């Protein structure tokens, strides 16, 4: 059995084979390897006795269930109006210049992906972003520069 | 003297560096063996003053603001060791005038009664603040389910998620439907741009939501409970998990809860995966069942056929938080606040161009003006208040001249906006209303699940028109076309998302038609936001002739010699705005 098959088998054991288990299983796959591949989807379909199309349909509906490979660190910048009012564009520009990628892209070394996301609920302290699960708020050009440099040095 | 020092460790506090403040105080206490107890709490709503440290001693209560590690040393040294409060840093106290006394004293805290006053990860502290007393009273005094529902009905509580449907009535319907299984769901999929009250409640007082759900389960006879919480709120999910574990241990969840025969109920958390439409109740149910989060036709309503086609009662986080308070204090006490048809209080999230952004809880019936000017401290940087967006992408813009509108479901609806979940995005004179409408429509257009044609295609068509208008390509008849499409979408969509998606466009047209006309007819953006509609010129006195704009202009529209003021050739200029963003001397004038 491949590592992926192991992962899916473990997740199925944890969440069961009910239809309700589908999203938690997909979330588990994303948590471990950042995206869900076509093979993962057919594997999950087999385990839950669903058609691959049903799994694909659910996976592609939700923005946090990526079906494209993403970097090790996924940067999600809040695109809500309040963050926009407080200078979200500068934040995106800074990150784009530092990582040499545009929104929606992943760096060639597969370390960073830059995405926009819906409201993170930090409207009072925007602009805000998530890097994987960690929120950063009250961002400025300088602060975001420091944060990204810090992550780059961690690589 | 007994002294308690409490540090606010909500998400907002942590983001402002409250962990360092807490660590510093802890280190001081240990190294100098100081005599006070140190506690943690959550957000008290004064997010703009974080990190906050509260000191309660025999003389009274004091809240210090902006307490970084350095300030913490000074405060502990003077206040705790020398009993000499540091007046300059005190933002609130019950003893003398402090800058934020007005902010705290004009609020009525029912929903936020525990937020910022206890450690959200401690069931003991929740119990010490009358926690689980409401459910205990029901069990001990053998108050029947019908009587509980009657109390909620009498209190006049209406759904705080946006719809404003009477909660007691919802419960009554769910109770009346017979079934072997019934469910209670807490909708914590708060996704409105500009709203963060549910996050703060879940992070600050998770047990109260759990208790509200237990009471609802008792009232309708539910066998299972689900909290659907969005993935973007990791701390809320963590705290809910802790709360559920503790509640199980103390027997508030499980079998024969509090000795009530056959009252078996447990709750699990279902984490969302990033889809705004799942805030709609039937889409939420589909998502819990593992499907694409697409709404279903109503009727049948969830009270009749919901999760797994069983009777299901869905309420919002804030609604559940009101329940224990109403049971303990009575329907009359709750109904004494508010207006004739909207009882109790409402929590608002203040954001945008407002001085004090954060959370406030006010009685229904207060004017929008008072919320923004008195509690919110007015507009940032002394600018002029222009409008407020209420209810997120489903709501609408209320202009400054209607700010005497009172906050209740019916008065707000009359303006064309909706109360929604309570997000208030405040806008000043530098905000372009066409741009705002475009923002919200872009949001709903992308979040439309695609089931109904009018919502799926219609929002795209409307967005295209708005993009043209803000891109100098507006045509006569665009406003009428927008209105026509808006009403078609409203009439032909299955769920709330589509039915309300055009509201931001309709209300901005209603109140700011002149701005639309300026864009379309005069090709001008009065707020100077839409770049293609601006004329860029160089301030001949200010310009130092540094040549930065000239080198960066992609259209080669700028000419001039080094150290001589430059000029913009209007025929070549493409209004891209690069010169404006590159100029370090503010020499590019926008008109």
XYZ file of C-alpha atoms in Angstrom:
746
model
C 0.000 0.000 0.000
C 1.297 3.474 -0.829
C 1.605 6.220 1.783
C -1.463 7.896 0.309
C -3.546 4.764 0.561
C -2.438 4.405 4.174
C -3.453 7.970 4.896
C -6.897 7.466 3.396
C -7.383 4.125 5.136
C -6.527 5.752 8.480
C -8.916 8.619 7.865
C -11.704 6.235 6.925
C -11.076 4.284 10.092
C -11.312 7.481 12.113
C -14.380 9.024 10.474
C -16.283 6.001 9.182
C -17.780 5.262 5.778
C -20.945 7.347 6.052
C -21.504 10.120 3.548
C -21.026 12.592 6.472
C -17.450 11.365 6.735
C -16.598 12.613 3.252
C -15.746 16.227 4.119
C -13.767 15.361 7.282
C -11.774 12.807 5.237
C -11.084 15.357 2.512
C -10.067 17.866 5.199
C -7.733 15.274 6.679
C -6.045 14.738 3.320
C -5.557 18.495 2.877
C -4.193 18.807 6.394
C -1.521 16.223 5.680
C -0.513 16.954 2.108
C -2.101 20.309 1.299
C -4.201 19.109 -1.639
C -6.363 16.266 -2.884
C -5.168 14.476 -6.002
C -7.325 12.630 -8.525
C -6.030 9.304 -7.221
C -6.975 10.315 -3.669
C -10.481 11.068 -4.856
C -10.978 7.717 -6.577
C -9.502 5.978 -3.545
C -11.912 7.784 -1.198
C -14.812 7.035 -3.550
C -13.983 3.333 -3.390
C -13.786 3.365 0.409
C -17.081 5.224 0.863
C -18.864 3.420 -1.952
C -19.529 6.655 -3.840
C -18.863 7.540 -7.438
C -15.654 9.450 -8.115
C -17.814 12.227 -9.549
C -19.603 12.649 -6.216
C -16.293 13.012 -4.386
C -15.001 15.394 -7.039
C -18.219 17.437 -6.816
C -17.917 17.895 -3.084
C -14.160 18.512 -3.081
C -14.326 21.218 -5.742
C -17.212 23.041 -4.056
C -15.245 24.203 -1.019
C -12.406 26.706 -1.219
C -10.397 25.120 1.597
C -10.367 21.729 -0.153
C -7.753 22.366 -2.799
C -7.510 19.963 -5.701
C -4.381 21.661 -7.030
C -0.985 21.148 -5.364
C -0.220 24.001 -2.985
C 2.978 25.080 -1.316
C 4.112 24.082 2.150
C 2.927 27.441 3.442
C -0.403 28.640 2.122
C -0.822 32.384 2.516
C -4.454 33.469 2.434
C -4.923 37.235 2.411
C -8.365 38.451 3.455
C -10.001 40.199 0.518
C -12.911 41.706 2.419
C -13.886 45.326 2.010
C -12.643 46.385 5.449
C -9.192 44.885 4.868
C -9.260 46.530 1.456
C -9.993 49.903 3.062
C -6.975 49.446 5.297
C -4.490 48.707 2.559
C -4.838 45.072 1.497
C -3.478 45.918 -1.957
C -0.102 46.981 -0.543
C 0.100 43.730 1.408
C -0.544 41.632 -1.705
C 1.949 43.707 -3.675
C 4.625 43.220 -1.027
C 4.130 39.460 -0.945
C 4.027 39.237 -4.743
C 7.295 41.151 -5.011
C 8.997 39.086 -2.309
C 7.938 35.661 -3.581
C 7.841 36.577 -7.280
C 4.404 35.013 -7.718
C 0.931 36.389 -8.376
C -2.257 35.662 -6.425
C -3.323 32.085 -7.174
C 0.214 30.874 -7.864
C 2.743 28.685 -6.077
C 6.490 29.285 -5.967
C 8.545 26.931 -8.187
C 10.161 25.386 -5.090
C 6.619 24.506 -3.836
C 7.140 26.323 -0.565
C 4.611 29.167 -0.789
C 1.187 29.639 -2.334
C -0.520 33.008 -2.368
C -4.333 33.052 -2.291
C -7.089 35.459 -1.419
C -9.781 34.371 0.990
C -13.142 35.500 2.290
C -13.568 37.410 5.508
C -11.367 36.078 8.293
C -13.350 37.968 10.923
C -10.545 40.416 11.669
C -12.335 43.435 10.241
C -11.428 45.592 13.221
C -7.737 44.904 12.799
C -7.250 44.590 9.065
C -5.538 43.878 6.830
C -5.353 40.255 7.920
C -3.977 37.024 6.508
C -3.641 33.369 7.431
C -0.454 31.410 6.893
C -1.658 27.834 7.154
C -3.644 28.062 10.417
C -1.962 31.072 11.972
C -3.644 34.476 11.678
C -1.652 37.701 11.288
C -3.423 41.027 11.686
C -2.832 44.764 11.541
C -0.459 44.193 8.610
C 1.716 46.900 7.120
C 4.281 46.736 4.341
C 7.080 46.416 6.926
C 5.306 43.856 9.105
C 4.408 41.571 6.223
C 7.981 41.880 4.944
C 9.294 40.686 8.325
C 6.778 37.847 8.575
C 7.506 36.472 5.105
C 11.280 36.829 5.619
C 10.873 34.867 8.806
C 9.083 32.044 6.981
C 11.685 32.060 4.201
C 14.460 31.674 6.769
C 12.615 28.687 8.255
C 12.816 26.743 4.995
C -5.689 43.404 50.145
C -6.791 40.818 47.591
C -5.847 41.706 44.080
C -6.721 39.951 40.821
C -4.886 40.743 37.620
C -6.563 39.533 34.425
C -5.026 39.660 30.958
C -7.255 39.622 27.858
C -6.103 36.736 25.704
C -8.721 36.768 22.973
C -7.532 36.571 19.381
C -7.381 40.357 19.263
C -5.340 40.533 22.457
C -2.940 37.846 21.240
C -2.542 39.645 17.933
C -1.643 42.820 19.831
C 0.997 40.968 21.855
C -0.961 40.079 24.998
C 0.929 36.803 25.395
C 4.112 38.767 26.058
C 2.253 40.939 28.555
C 0.913 37.849 30.333
C 4.325 36.170 30.405
C 5.947 39.312 31.768
C 3.419 39.646 34.587
C 3.715 35.941 35.381
C 7.499 36.209 35.515
C 7.291 39.264 37.779
C 4.848 37.535 40.103
C 7.084 34.507 40.416
C 10.464 36.204 40.643
C 9.356 38.787 43.195
C 6.869 36.502 44.890
C 4.062 39.034 44.535
C 0.696 38.529 46.195
C -2.034 38.613 43.568
C -3.879 36.078 41.489
C -3.262 36.094 37.760
C -6.012 35.100 35.320
C -6.737 34.967 31.627
C -9.877 36.100 29.870
C -11.199 36.748 26.375
C -12.180 39.788 24.314
C -14.156 42.466 26.134
C -14.899 44.334 22.907
C -12.411 47.141 23.325
C -10.180 45.641 20.639
C -8.660 48.986 19.708
C -7.042 49.225 23.171
C -5.520 45.733 23.335
C -3.563 44.369 25.129
C -5.890 45.033 28.069
C -5.110 44.254 31.680
C -7.794 44.422 34.346
C -6.895 44.884 37.976
C -9.573 44.345 40.616
C -8.668 45.099 44.225
C -10.550 46.182 47.355
C -10.853 49.726 46.039
C -12.504 48.908 42.711
C -12.045 47.805 39.104
C -9.470 49.281 36.765
C -8.800 48.398 33.124
C -5.471 49.393 31.646
C -5.112 49.792 27.880
C -2.240 49.266 25.426
C -0.291 47.330 28.035
C 2.855 46.008 26.392
C 5.446 44.145 28.452
C 7.210 47.353 29.428
C 4.035 49.089 30.546
C 3.075 45.928 32.429
C 6.166 46.264 34.648
C 5.237 49.833 35.524
C 1.589 49.020 36.189
C 2.373 46.049 38.447
C 5.050 47.966 40.302
C 2.929 51.051 40.968
C -0.592 49.643 41.226
C -0.006 46.297 42.914
C 3.083 47.005 44.968
C 2.503 50.625 45.918
C -1.312 50.720 45.628
C -0.936 53.707 43.354
C -3.014 53.232 40.149
C -1.356 54.667 37.040
C -4.083 57.071 35.897
C -2.557 57.806 32.499
C -2.991 54.249 31.265
C -6.411 53.526 32.781
C -9.050 53.313 30.067
C -11.981 52.242 32.233
C -12.787 52.281 35.925
C -15.859 52.511 38.105
C -14.141 55.082 40.325
C -13.430 58.141 38.229
C -13.694 59.507 34.694
C -11.641 57.458 32.244
C -11.522 57.669 28.435
C -13.558 54.532 27.743
C -16.126 54.784 30.556
C -18.726 55.951 28.042
C -17.952 53.018 25.756
C -18.521 50.512 28.546
C -21.393 52.197 30.371
C -23.671 52.737 27.364
C -23.758 49.018 26.653
C -26.183 46.424 27.972
C -24.478 43.079 28.199
C -26.713 40.065 27.908
C -25.036 38.111 25.104
C -21.560 39.339 25.988
C -22.195 39.004 29.734
C -19.220 36.673 30.176
C -16.939 37.748 27.339
C -13.907 39.341 28.868
C -14.967 38.488 32.417
C -13.851 34.883 32.689
C -11.466 32.259 31.361
C -13.343 30.685 28.444
C -11.463 27.422 28.912
C -12.669 26.985 32.490
C -16.044 25.424 33.217
C -15.606 26.357 36.889
C -15.491 30.030 36.031
C -18.523 29.669 33.798
C -20.416 27.910 36.578
C -19.378 30.640 39.015
C -21.090 33.137 36.711
C -24.462 31.312 36.826
C -23.321 28.919 34.130
C -25.539 25.866 33.559
C -27.869 27.273 36.231
C -30.592 27.786 33.642
C -30.601 24.125 32.625
C -30.321 23.079 36.286
C -33.350 25.176 37.172
C -35.350 23.572 34.369
C -34.369 20.124 35.627
C -34.873 20.804 39.334
C -38.125 22.725 39.054
C -39.363 20.275 36.411
C -40.237 23.072 34.010
C -41.894 21.436 31.008
C -40.680 21.809 27.458
C -43.809 23.694 26.458
C -43.257 26.148 29.264
C -39.660 26.743 28.157
C -40.878 27.468 24.643
C -43.587 29.740 26.058
C -40.909 31.725 27.931
C -38.796 32.153 24.800
C -41.895 33.167 22.831
C -42.859 35.715 25.469
C -39.364 37.169 25.587
C -39.798 38.228 21.952
C -36.344 36.888 20.987
C -35.860 36.861 17.211
C -33.146 35.055 15.258
C -29.887 36.971 15.421
C -28.401 35.405 12.303
C -30.160 37.848 10.050
C -33.667 36.649 9.329
C -35.247 37.803 12.565
C -37.710 34.928 12.766
C -39.183 34.498 16.283
C -37.036 31.856 18.003
C -39.827 30.513 20.206
C -42.007 29.910 17.171
C -39.222 28.001 15.431
C -38.869 25.799 18.503
C -42.615 25.281 18.688
C -42.712 23.988 15.104
C -39.769 21.649 15.704
C -41.385 20.347 18.879
C -44.734 19.751 17.183
C -43.190 17.483 14.545
C -43.068 13.933 15.851
C -40.020 11.817 15.065
C -37.688 9.295 16.663
C -34.752 11.586 15.917
C -34.516 15.358 16.038
C -31.575 17.701 15.788
C -30.395 21.043 17.085
C -27.830 22.845 14.958
C -25.836 25.922 15.874
C -25.003 27.992 12.826
C -21.503 29.316 13.454
C -20.676 29.777 9.791
C -20.371 33.526 10.161
C -19.150 34.695 6.794
C -20.504 38.204 6.240
C -17.667 40.546 5.391
C -17.473 42.902 8.341
C -18.951 40.571 10.942
C -16.973 38.936 13.724
C -19.358 38.806 16.693
C -19.875 35.049 16.532
C -16.145 34.448 16.535
C -15.749 36.611 19.639
C -18.651 34.896 21.400
C -17.353 31.401 20.618
C -13.860 32.340 21.718
C -15.044 34.207 24.806
C -18.015 32.243 26.103
C -18.351 28.852 24.404
C -20.188 27.222 27.320
C -23.077 29.616 27.038
C -23.649 28.536 23.414
C -23.527 24.898 24.545
C -26.004 25.563 27.356
C -28.337 27.366 24.951
C -28.246 24.348 22.674
C -28.952 21.951 25.548
C -32.012 23.976 26.513
C -33.170 24.020 22.884
C -32.672 20.253 22.699
C -34.759 19.807 25.844
C -37.485 22.055 24.471
C -37.869 20.401 21.077
C -36.925 16.897 22.196
C -33.711 16.640 20.185
C -31.452 13.624 20.225
C -28.360 15.103 18.562
C -26.611 18.417 18.159
C -24.164 19.888 15.673
C -22.147 23.090 15.770
C -21.243 24.070 12.220
C -18.215 26.322 12.605
C -16.228 27.807 9.766
C -12.672 26.638 9.192
C -11.368 30.201 9.287
C -11.884 30.282 13.089
C -9.324 27.828 14.528
C -9.333 29.285 18.059
C -13.134 29.143 18.286
C -13.079 25.466 17.280
C -10.415 24.699 19.863
C -12.350 26.390 22.674
C -15.619 24.717 21.672
C -13.924 21.338 21.804
C -12.651 22.078 25.299
C -16.091 23.263 26.408
C -17.831 20.167 25.021
C -15.358 17.868 26.766
C -15.883 19.625 30.097
C -19.666 19.642 29.717
C -19.639 15.894 29.061
C -17.517 15.302 32.134
C -19.923 17.217 34.353
C -22.963 15.454 32.931
C -24.448 18.381 31.052
C -24.171 16.305 27.913
C -24.791 12.592 27.719
C -27.618 10.405 28.988
C -30.337 11.394 31.466
C -28.878 14.870 31.630
C -29.173 16.392 35.140
C -31.418 13.553 36.166
C -34.077 14.238 33.545
C -35.296 10.811 32.441
C -34.563 9.978 28.831
C -33.050 13.356 28.099
C -30.087 12.120 26.066
C -28.203 14.668 24.050
C -24.692 15.254 22.766
C -23.087 17.760 20.410
C -20.320 17.431 17.864
C -18.475 20.036 15.861
C -18.604 20.072 12.115
C -15.857 22.151 10.603
C -16.763 24.125 7.480
C -14.541 24.079 4.433
C -14.834 27.585 3.087
C -18.170 28.208 1.390
C -20.180 31.301 2.296
C -23.482 29.838 1.106
C -23.309 27.238 3.907
C -24.547 29.949 6.262
C -27.934 29.370 4.604
C -29.674 26.742 6.697
C -30.556 24.199 4.031
C -27.098 24.498 2.423
C -25.587 24.037 5.868
C -27.550 20.823 6.306
C -26.372 19.561 2.899
C -22.799 20.316 3.946
C -23.154 18.430 7.248
C -24.430 15.486 5.240
C -21.251 15.544 3.164
C -22.729 17.040 -0.002
C -21.994 20.171 -1.958
C -23.355 23.043 0.105
C -26.330 23.824 -2.090
C -29.648 25.067 -0.703
C -32.819 23.038 -0.928
C -36.313 24.210 -1.644
C -38.377 25.379 1.322
C -40.963 24.237 2.356
C -40.472 21.765 3.825
C -38.643 23.855 6.424
C -35.945 22.223 8.539
C -38.336 22.195 11.509
C -40.227 19.562 9.556
C -37.532 17.928 7.437
C -33.939 18.958 8.093
C -30.805 16.970 8.837
C -31.301 13.393 7.547
C -34.876 14.507 6.743
C -35.605 14.705 10.470
C -37.083 17.721 12.289
C -34.208 20.130 12.918
C -33.929 23.430 14.698
C -31.188 25.789 13.539
C -30.247 28.932 15.426
C -27.342 31.298 15.263
C -24.585 31.575 17.909
C -25.837 34.866 19.331
C -29.410 33.560 19.565
C -28.278 30.568 21.637
C -26.256 32.834 23.920
C -29.406 34.733 24.889
C -31.267 31.574 25.970
C -29.700 30.811 29.390
C -30.037 34.466 30.390
C -33.723 34.542 29.447
C -34.475 31.357 31.424
C -32.706 32.723 34.503
C -33.922 36.311 34.383
C -37.341 35.805 32.849
C -39.013 36.765 29.600
C -40.161 40.088 31.048
C -36.637 41.206 31.963
C -35.502 40.482 28.396
C -38.512 42.138 26.821
C -37.996 45.256 28.930
C -35.161 46.087 26.537
C -35.789 47.009 22.954
C -38.689 48.169 20.836
C -42.216 46.868 20.357
C -41.292 44.223 17.820
C -37.561 43.769 18.443
C -36.737 42.829 21.999
C -33.484 42.577 23.881
C -30.082 43.635 22.699
C -27.990 43.262 19.559
C -24.269 42.808 19.234
C -22.656 44.892 16.509
C -19.223 44.505 15.012
C -17.867 47.943 14.193
C -15.310 48.126 11.408
C -14.213 50.289 8.520
C -13.469 53.986 8.852
C -14.505 54.126 12.491
C -12.322 55.244 15.368
C -13.130 52.493 17.902
C -13.522 49.308 15.977
C -14.608 46.312 18.002
C -17.717 44.732 19.479
C -20.570 46.517 21.197
C -23.849 45.251 22.614
C -26.665 47.760 22.713
C -30.395 47.610 23.399
C -32.563 47.450 20.289
C -34.001 50.881 19.564
C -30.792 52.882 19.867
C -30.075 54.985 16.760
C -27.377 54.099 14.243
C -25.940 57.545 14.866
C -25.420 56.775 18.558
C -23.768 53.434 17.826
C -21.307 55.007 15.421
C -20.709 58.368 17.032
C -21.030 57.651 20.745
C -19.832 54.064 21.057
C -17.709 53.975 17.953
C -16.141 57.345 18.710
C -16.978 58.763 15.261
C -15.010 58.646 12.059
C -11.265 58.144 11.807
C -8.980 61.071 11.015
C -11.787 63.585 11.494
C -13.333 62.777 8.125
C -17.027 63.063 7.303
C -19.388 60.134 7.915
C -20.947 59.115 4.616
C -22.768 55.807 4.995
C -22.829 52.519 6.832
C -23.214 49.068 5.304
C -25.441 46.960 7.492
C -25.922 43.230 7.041
C -22.923 42.488 4.829
C -23.454 41.424 1.213
C -27.140 40.733 1.904
C -27.691 44.130 3.420
C -27.453 47.622 2.157
C -25.949 51.034 2.634
C -27.708 53.467 4.918
C -26.697 57.064 4.159
C -25.627 59.554 6.796
C -28.924 61.477 6.587
C -30.828 58.383 7.708
C -28.532 57.731 10.659
C -31.326 58.563 13.100
C -32.872 55.242 12.010
C -33.278 53.079 15.068
C -31.772 49.655 15.295
C -34.600 47.148 15.074
C -35.525 44.610 12.419
C -38.402 46.548 10.906
C -36.872 50.032 10.882
C -33.679 48.795 9.251
C -35.646 46.775 6.679
C -37.576 49.915 5.760
C -34.357 51.540 4.532
C -33.683 48.655 2.128
C -30.839 47.285 4.239
C -31.216 44.410 6.685
C -30.073 43.966 10.243
C -28.250 40.820 9.184
C -25.877 39.365 11.677
C -24.818 42.807 12.879
C -21.756 43.816 10.930
C -21.445 47.580 10.515
C -18.939 48.695 7.918
C -18.571 52.447 8.303
C -17.656 54.559 5.290
C -16.378 58.112 5.063
C -16.233 60.700 2.303
C -13.291 58.938 0.676
C -15.374 55.815 -0.064
C -16.894 55.419 -3.536
C -20.359 53.886 -3.290
C -20.250 52.343 -6.771
C -16.997 50.685 -5.806
C -18.589 49.389 -2.579
C -21.528 47.941 -4.503
C -19.047 46.336 -6.895
C -17.140 44.796 -4.030
C -20.201 43.142 -2.489
C -21.503 41.936 -5.818
C -18.131 40.465 -6.697
C -18.353 38.596 -3.413
C -21.854 37.159 -3.900
C -21.148 36.422 -7.551
C -18.186 34.231 -6.577
C -20.030 32.653 -3.663
C -23.186 31.834 -5.601
C -23.502 28.041 -5.526
C -24.761 28.030 -9.110
C -28.041 26.242 -8.560
C -30.386 29.044 -9.668
C -29.736 30.581 -13.069
C -30.696 34.116 -12.077
C -28.260 34.186 -9.193
C -25.505 32.355 -11.082
C -25.671 34.350 -14.318
C -27.492 37.491 -13.222
C -24.903 38.493 -10.645
C -22.162 38.109 -13.258
C -24.084 40.354 -15.681
C -24.578 42.967 -12.951
C -20.918 42.806 -12.029
C -19.922 43.326 -15.663
C -22.015 46.490 -15.795
C -20.487 47.802 -12.568
C -17.021 47.042 -13.873
C -17.751 49.002 -17.017
C -19.092 51.928 -14.999
C -16.002 52.120 -12.812
C -13.788 51.632 -15.846
C -14.955 54.769 -17.685
C -17.185 52.753 -20.009
C -20.570 53.409 -18.391
C -23.485 53.892 -20.762
C -26.809 55.600 -20.460
C -29.405 53.078 -19.306
C -26.932 51.138 -17.140
C -28.676 52.106 -13.913
C -32.038 50.933 -15.221
C -30.491 47.692 -16.486
C -28.945 47.082 -13.059
C -32.300 47.615 -11.381
C -34.077 45.302 -13.790
C -31.550 42.519 -13.262
C -31.635 43.081 -9.495
C -35.375 42.486 -9.264
C -35.183 39.427 -11.520
C -32.480 37.894 -9.312
C -34.415 38.669 -6.134
C -37.600 37.109 -7.483
C -36.084 34.003 -9.011
C -33.561 32.727 -6.472
C -34.172 29.866 -4.091
C -32.214 31.001 -1.058
C -31.331 34.080 0.897
C -28.008 34.548 -0.860
C -29.596 35.189 -4.236
C -32.671 36.936 -2.893
C -30.533 39.532 -1.131
C -27.436 39.680 -3.350
C -28.639 42.760 -5.271
C -29.385 44.748 -2.073
C -26.060 46.608 -1.926
C -26.532 47.748 -5.542
C -30.177 48.708 -5.043
C -29.544 50.709 -1.880
C -26.532 52.540 -3.287
C -28.574 53.432 -6.383
C -31.424 54.566 -4.141
C -29.303 56.804 -1.922
C -26.325 57.687 -4.095
C -27.760 57.831 -7.611
C -25.803 61.030 -8.272
C -22.556 59.118 -7.805
C -23.595 56.535 -10.375
C -24.526 59.345 -12.759
C -21.207 61.110 -12.196
C -19.438 57.881 -13.172
C -21.622 57.181 -16.202
C -22.343 60.602 -17.647
C -19.509 62.857 -16.457
C -16.872 60.091 -16.296
C -15.872 61.220 -12.820
C -15.516 59.422 -9.511
C -16.438 62.005 -6.841
C -14.671 60.046 -4.078
C -11.557 59.728 -6.262
C -11.386 55.968 -5.917
C -11.984 54.582 -9.405
C -8.661 55.160 -11.107
C -9.757 55.089 -14.749
C -12.095 57.999 -13.998
C -9.444 60.262 -12.558
C -7.322 62.873 -14.262
C -3.679 62.818 -13.216
C -1.717 66.057 -13.221
C 1.605 67.088 -11.697
C 1.655 69.750 -9.004
C 4.132 72.153 -10.579
C 5.180 73.658 -7.223
C 5.553 70.401 -5.338
C 7.308 68.334 -8.030
C 11.058 67.950 -7.430
C 11.768 66.558 -10.896
C 13.075 63.254 -9.540
C 11.957 61.440 -12.713
C 10.550 58.414 -10.843
C 7.044 58.806 -12.308
C 8.476 59.433 -15.748
C 10.560 56.258 -15.684
C 7.713 54.134 -14.345
C 4.932 55.397 -16.613
C 4.076 52.433 -18.877
C 2.446 54.733 -21.463
C 5.353 57.199 -21.675
C 2.835 59.933 -20.947
C 5.080 61.925 -18.594
C 7.730 64.319 -19.828
C 10.221 66.619 -18.096
C 13.870 67.283 -17.306
C 15.697 66.298 -14.117
C 14.997 68.799 -11.303
C 12.298 70.440 -13.413
C 8.562 69.906 -12.749
C 7.141 67.194 -15.010
C 3.988 67.175 -17.126
C 1.355 64.510 -17.894
C 0.216 64.271 -21.492
C -3.518 63.604 -21.045
C -3.872 62.112 -24.517
C -1.354 59.378 -23.785
C -2.324 58.808 -20.102
C -4.111 55.491 -19.497
C -5.123 56.363 -15.901
C -3.229 53.373 -14.537
C -2.241 55.262 -11.384
C 1.391 54.091 -11.313
C 2.712 57.671 -11.096
C 0.456 58.362 -8.127
C 1.632 55.301 -6.209
C 5.307 55.805 -7.060
C 5.581 59.544 -6.276
C 7.283 60.074 -2.921
C 6.489 63.794 -2.763
C 2.671 63.714 -3.132
C 3.041 65.723 -6.315
C 0.489 63.870 -8.426
C -2.913 65.526 -8.152
C -6.083 63.537 -8.742
C -9.145 65.323 -10.038
